[in-house]
């Protein structure tokens, strides 16, 4: 027998669905428009005939992007930074978060205060650059990996997730002779897959989108794809502004749209595989009172 629902509950659900549909459209419509522009005929773009459905099929913008020298090398660089950087961040964050989740750790409150303080205050751009330079990391791939191994927000999420694991499980393992590293590797990490998937997604998105640090620290052949595509966008903008012809300006718009699709599609494809962990890891690992 179905439970009777009040009118207030039904109205609340309808409002939530309307808000969710609105947010979905806000995110989806610009992406579909960019996709349509990137593969539409130039004449259709000039005449403002393109909406959410492409008018004519033309992959010239993608051909121009893929024809750029070192494009696939830059994509490979980004995949390397994303995969290796995420693995390093997960390992370092886990090793840092586990002891901080224990109240028995001496100075635990002091270390937590340092973490929170460093989350709101940093040395700034120039001191960071001087630090990376003094460590001889400029011009190396480690400049994109080492400085971002631990993120304070992700650290706090993981600390609170570890606190939610019952102490009785670890106490039983200690009685059986398992050490703390064994407990972390065999018990805590397998139980923390939702939280690890959540911070892994956050970290992967950060490394995938990062271009500014590459501009400061890396050589040209080490550039990530985001920086490479940014340079393409800047070049096409200059082309469109300097050229008197509408065709060249239209090509610039198509290339910009193709750049957006090319740079965002991999993360969009990755997200559904981690979605089942995402909400659980974010809510269980949230800050507790």
Short mmCIF file of C-alpha atoms in Angstrom, two decimals:
data_model
loop_
_atom_site.label_atom_id
_atom_site.label_comp_id
_atom_site.label_asym_id
_atom_site.label_seq_id
_atom_site.Cartn_x
_atom_site.Cartn_y
_atom_site.Cartn_z
CA UNK A 1 0.00 0.00 0.00
CA UNK A 2 1.47 3.31 -1.07
CA UNK A 3 1.94 6.01 1.57
CA UNK A 4 -0.15 9.14 1.06
CA UNK A 5 1.97 12.20 0.29
CA UNK A 6 1.02 15.69 1.33
CA UNK A 7 0.56 18.49 -1.20
CA UNK A 8 3.54 20.31 0.30
CA UNK A 9 5.81 17.31 -0.35
CA UNK A 10 4.63 17.01 -3.96
CA UNK A 11 5.12 20.75 -4.59
CA UNK A 12 8.60 20.55 -3.06
CA UNK A 13 9.55 17.66 -5.36
CA UNK A 14 8.22 19.53 -8.41
CA UNK A 15 10.28 22.62 -7.50
CA UNK A 16 13.42 20.49 -7.05
CA UNK A 17 12.88 18.81 -10.45
CA UNK A 18 12.39 22.20 -12.13
CA UNK A 19 15.60 23.53 -10.56
CA UNK A 20 17.52 20.39 -11.60
CA UNK A 21 16.22 20.62 -15.18
CA UNK A 22 17.17 24.30 -15.29
CA UNK A 23 20.71 23.59 -14.05
CA UNK A 24 21.01 20.74 -16.56
CA UNK A 25 20.00 23.03 -19.41
CA UNK A 26 22.39 25.75 -18.25
CA UNK A 27 25.25 23.25 -18.45
CA UNK A 28 24.13 21.31 -21.52
CA UNK A 29 22.92 24.02 -23.92
CA UNK A 30 26.26 25.92 -24.20
CA UNK A 31 28.10 22.64 -24.76
CA UNK A 32 25.69 21.55 -27.50
CA UNK A 33 25.93 24.99 -29.09
CA UNK A 34 29.74 24.86 -29.15
CA UNK A 35 29.60 21.35 -30.60
CA UNK A 36 27.21 22.51 -33.33
CA UNK A 37 29.35 25.56 -34.18
CA UNK A 38 32.53 23.49 -34.32
CA UNK A 39 31.17 21.19 -37.05
CA UNK A 40 28.90 23.58 -38.98
CA UNK A 41 29.53 25.19 -42.36
CA UNK A 42 31.12 28.67 -42.21
CA UNK A 43 28.26 30.23 -44.20
CA UNK A 44 25.71 28.97 -41.69
CA UNK A 45 27.74 30.45 -38.83
CA UNK A 46 27.99 33.82 -40.61
CA UNK A 47 24.23 33.89 -41.20
CA UNK A 48 23.51 32.94 -37.54
CA UNK A 49 21.69 29.80 -38.64
CA UNK A 50 23.39 27.55 -36.09
CA UNK A 51 21.55 26.85 -32.83
CA UNK A 52 21.81 23.48 -31.09
CA UNK A 53 21.85 21.44 -34.29
CA UNK A 54 24.77 21.74 -36.73
CA UNK A 55 23.98 23.10 -40.17
CA UNK A 56 26.03 21.11 -42.66
CA UNK A 57 28.88 18.93 -41.48
CA UNK A 58 32.36 20.43 -41.63
CA UNK A 59 35.29 19.10 -39.61
CA UNK A 60 37.78 21.68 -40.90
CA UNK A 61 38.24 23.21 -37.42
CA UNK A 62 39.23 19.84 -35.94
CA UNK A 63 41.54 19.15 -38.89
CA UNK A 64 43.33 22.44 -38.25
CA UNK A 65 43.73 21.68 -34.54
CA UNK A 66 45.04 18.16 -35.16
CA UNK A 67 47.38 19.47 -37.84
CA UNK A 68 49.22 21.73 -35.39
CA UNK A 69 52.77 20.50 -34.65
CA UNK A 70 53.14 18.80 -31.25
CA UNK A 71 49.37 18.70 -30.64
CA UNK A 72 49.32 14.99 -29.81
CA UNK A 73 52.53 15.36 -27.80
CA UNK A 74 50.82 18.05 -25.71
CA UNK A 75 47.84 15.72 -25.24
CA UNK A 76 50.23 12.99 -24.12
CA UNK A 77 51.83 15.42 -21.68
CA UNK A 78 48.45 16.22 -20.16
CA UNK A 79 47.54 12.54 -19.83
CA UNK A 80 50.90 11.98 -18.09
CA UNK A 81 50.38 14.93 -15.71
CA UNK A 82 46.82 13.87 -14.96
CA UNK A 83 47.48 10.16 -14.35
CA UNK A 84 50.80 10.46 -12.50
CA UNK A 85 49.77 13.62 -10.63
CA UNK A 86 46.52 12.02 -9.46
CA UNK A 87 48.32 8.87 -8.30
CA UNK A 88 50.92 10.90 -6.39
CA UNK A 89 48.20 13.07 -4.85
CA UNK A 90 46.15 10.05 -3.75
CA UNK A 91 49.16 8.35 -2.16
CA UNK A 92 50.45 11.47 -0.39
CA UNK A 93 47.00 12.59 0.77
CA UNK A 94 46.21 9.12 2.12
CA UNK A 95 49.50 8.90 4.01
CA UNK A 96 48.94 12.36 5.48
CA UNK A 97 45.22 11.97 6.25
CA UNK A 98 45.37 8.61 8.06
CA UNK A 99 47.52 9.68 11.03
CA UNK A 100 45.68 13.02 11.27
CA UNK A 101 42.40 11.12 11.64
CA UNK A 102 43.65 9.66 14.93
CA UNK A 103 43.04 11.67 18.10
CA UNK A 104 45.82 9.71 19.77
CA UNK A 105 48.40 11.36 17.49
CA UNK A 106 50.54 13.81 19.45
CA UNK A 107 50.02 17.34 18.19
CA UNK A 108 47.04 16.31 16.04
CA UNK A 109 45.14 19.54 16.73
CA UNK A 110 48.23 21.63 15.98
CA UNK A 111 48.78 19.91 12.62
CA UNK A 112 45.10 20.32 11.74
CA UNK A 113 45.34 24.04 12.46
CA UNK A 114 48.35 24.24 10.15
CA UNK A 115 46.37 22.50 7.41
CA UNK A 116 43.42 24.88 7.77
CA UNK A 117 45.72 27.93 7.96
CA UNK A 118 47.57 26.93 4.80
CA UNK A 119 44.24 26.45 3.02
CA UNK A 120 43.44 30.16 3.38
CA UNK A 121 46.90 31.72 3.31
CA UNK A 122 49.80 31.05 0.91
CA UNK A 123 53.11 32.65 0.06
CA UNK A 124 51.92 33.94 -3.30
CA UNK A 125 53.07 33.53 -6.88
CA UNK A 126 56.59 34.95 -6.64
CA UNK A 127 57.65 33.04 -3.47
CA UNK A 128 56.26 29.85 -5.00
CA UNK A 129 58.25 30.43 -8.18
CA UNK A 130 61.44 31.12 -6.15
CA UNK A 131 60.84 27.91 -4.19
CA UNK A 132 60.37 25.80 -7.32
CA UNK A 133 63.47 27.40 -8.88
CA UNK A 134 65.58 26.76 -5.77
CA UNK A 135 64.56 23.09 -5.92
CA UNK A 136 65.71 22.96 -9.57
CA UNK A 137 62.27 21.85 -10.72
CA UNK A 138 61.74 24.52 -13.39
CA UNK A 139 61.91 23.02 -16.87
CA UNK A 140 61.05 19.55 -15.53
CA UNK A 141 57.77 17.66 -15.39
CA UNK A 142 58.05 17.45 -11.60
CA UNK A 143 57.15 21.17 -11.43
CA UNK A 144 53.61 20.16 -12.44
CA UNK A 145 53.42 17.24 -10.00
CA UNK A 146 55.27 17.81 -6.71
CA UNK A 147 53.86 21.22 -5.64
CA UNK A 148 50.28 19.95 -5.94
CA UNK A 149 50.68 16.56 -4.30
CA UNK A 150 48.46 17.53 -1.35
CA UNK A 151 45.36 19.70 -1.50
CA UNK A 152 44.01 20.86 1.87
CA UNK A 153 40.35 20.55 0.91
CA UNK A 154 40.80 16.98 -0.33
CA UNK A 155 42.85 16.21 2.77
CA UNK A 156 40.03 17.30 5.09
CA UNK A 157 37.51 15.21 3.13
CA UNK A 158 39.67 12.13 3.50
CA UNK A 159 40.42 12.76 7.19
CA UNK A 160 36.72 12.89 8.02
CA UNK A 161 36.06 9.80 5.93
CA UNK A 162 38.73 7.89 7.85
CA UNK A 163 37.12 9.04 11.10
CA UNK A 164 33.83 7.45 10.01
CA UNK A 165 35.44 3.98 9.85
CA UNK A 166 34.66 2.09 13.12
CA UNK A 167 37.64 1.86 15.48
CA UNK A 168 36.67 -1.71 16.37
CA UNK A 169 37.82 -2.90 12.94
CA UNK A 170 41.31 -1.50 13.44
CA UNK A 171 41.49 -2.71 17.05
CA UNK A 172 40.65 -6.25 15.93
CA UNK A 173 43.37 -6.05 13.27
CA UNK A 174 45.91 -4.82 15.84
CA UNK A 175 45.05 -7.73 18.12
CA UNK A 176 45.62 -10.10 15.18
CA UNK A 177 49.13 -8.65 14.79
CA UNK A 178 48.57 -6.35 11.83
CA UNK A 179 50.57 -3.10 11.91
CA UNK A 180 49.28 0.36 11.07
CA UNK A 181 50.62 0.27 7.50
CA UNK A 182 48.98 -3.11 7.03
CA UNK A 183 45.70 -1.77 8.40
CA UNK A 184 45.90 1.20 6.04
CA UNK A 185 46.67 -0.95 3.01
CA UNK A 186 44.38 -3.92 3.66
CA UNK A 187 41.43 -2.38 5.53
CA UNK A 188 41.23 1.41 5.41
CA UNK A 189 42.02 1.98 1.72
CA UNK A 190 39.56 -0.69 0.41
CA UNK A 191 36.82 0.80 2.61
CA UNK A 192 37.62 4.32 1.40
CA UNK A 193 37.04 3.83 -2.33
CA UNK A 194 34.18 6.40 -2.46
CA UNK A 195 36.30 9.12 -0.83
CA UNK A 196 39.37 8.26 -2.89
CA UNK A 197 37.32 8.33 -6.10
CA UNK A 198 35.94 11.74 -5.12
CA UNK A 199 39.28 13.40 -4.42
CA UNK A 200 40.78 11.55 -7.39
CA UNK A 201 38.20 13.16 -9.66
CA UNK A 202 38.85 16.59 -8.15
CA UNK A 203 42.59 16.15 -8.62
CA UNK A 204 42.31 14.78 -12.17
CA UNK A 205 40.16 17.74 -13.22
CA UNK A 206 42.69 20.14 -11.69
CA UNK A 207 45.65 18.59 -13.53
CA UNK A 208 43.68 18.34 -16.78
CA UNK A 209 42.66 22.01 -16.72
CA UNK A 210 45.94 23.42 -15.41
CA UNK A 211 47.76 25.61 -17.93
CA UNK A 212 49.07 28.55 -15.90
CA UNK A 213 51.69 26.55 -14.00
CA UNK A 214 52.87 25.04 -17.27
CA UNK A 215 53.27 28.54 -18.69
CA UNK A 216 55.48 29.53 -15.74
CA UNK A 217 57.56 26.42 -15.12
CA UNK A 218 57.75 24.31 -18.30
CA UNK A 219 59.54 24.35 -21.63
CA UNK A 220 57.58 24.42 -24.89
CA UNK A 221 57.88 20.67 -25.56
CA UNK A 222 56.50 19.96 -22.07
CA UNK A 223 53.36 22.09 -22.41
CA UNK A 224 50.04 20.48 -21.42
CA UNK A 225 47.26 20.45 -23.98
CA UNK A 226 45.31 23.21 -22.20
CA UNK A 227 48.20 25.62 -22.63
CA UNK A 228 48.69 24.44 -26.19
CA UNK A 229 45.01 25.02 -27.00
CA UNK A 230 45.11 28.39 -25.25
CA UNK A 231 47.89 29.46 -27.59
CA UNK A 232 45.80 28.28 -30.54
CA UNK A 233 42.81 30.31 -29.31
CA UNK A 234 44.97 33.40 -28.88
CA UNK A 235 46.38 32.91 -32.38
CA UNK A 236 42.94 32.53 -33.94
CA UNK A 237 41.68 35.58 -32.04
CA UNK A 238 44.51 37.66 -33.49
CA UNK A 239 43.74 36.19 -36.91
CA UNK A 240 40.06 37.08 -36.64
CA UNK A 241 40.73 40.62 -35.35
CA UNK A 242 43.39 41.43 -37.93
CA UNK A 243 41.68 39.91 -40.93
CA UNK A 244 39.16 41.93 -42.85
CA UNK A 245 37.39 38.89 -44.21
CA UNK A 246 34.39 37.42 -42.39
CA UNK A 247 35.45 33.91 -43.44
CA UNK A 248 38.65 34.08 -41.40
CA UNK A 249 36.79 35.39 -38.37
CA UNK A 250 34.26 32.57 -38.76
CA UNK A 251 37.06 29.98 -38.95
CA UNK A 252 38.46 31.46 -35.73
CA UNK A 253 35.07 30.98 -34.02
CA UNK A 254 34.88 27.38 -35.25
CA UNK A 255 38.39 26.65 -33.98
CA UNK A 256 37.58 28.13 -30.57
CA UNK A 257 34.49 25.93 -30.33
CA UNK A 258 36.47 22.87 -31.42
CA UNK A 259 39.10 23.69 -28.77
CA UNK A 260 36.42 23.74 -26.04
CA UNK A 261 35.00 20.39 -27.17
CA UNK A 262 38.45 18.82 -27.49
CA UNK A 263 39.53 19.93 -24.02
CA UNK A 264 36.38 19.06 -22.07
CA UNK A 265 35.25 15.81 -23.69
CA UNK A 266 37.69 13.43 -21.91
CA UNK A 267 36.62 14.59 -18.44
CA UNK A 268 32.95 14.39 -19.42
CA UNK A 269 33.51 10.79 -20.55
CA UNK A 270 35.35 9.93 -17.31
CA UNK A 271 32.77 11.37 -14.91
CA UNK A 272 29.96 8.74 -15.31
CA UNK A 273 32.35 5.96 -14.30
CA UNK A 274 33.07 7.73 -10.98
CA UNK A 275 29.62 9.14 -10.33
CA UNK A 276 28.48 6.23 -8.14
CA UNK A 277 31.34 6.99 -5.73
CA UNK A 278 31.19 10.77 -6.00
CA UNK A 279 28.10 11.67 -3.92
CA UNK A 280 28.79 9.07 -1.22
CA UNK A 281 32.42 10.08 -0.84
CA UNK A 282 31.57 13.79 -0.70
CA UNK A 283 28.80 13.45 1.90
CA UNK A 284 30.47 10.88 4.17
CA UNK A 285 33.74 12.78 4.00
CA UNK A 286 32.17 16.15 4.72
CA UNK A 287 33.15 18.15 7.78
CA UNK A 288 31.41 16.90 10.90
CA UNK A 289 30.39 18.91 13.90
#
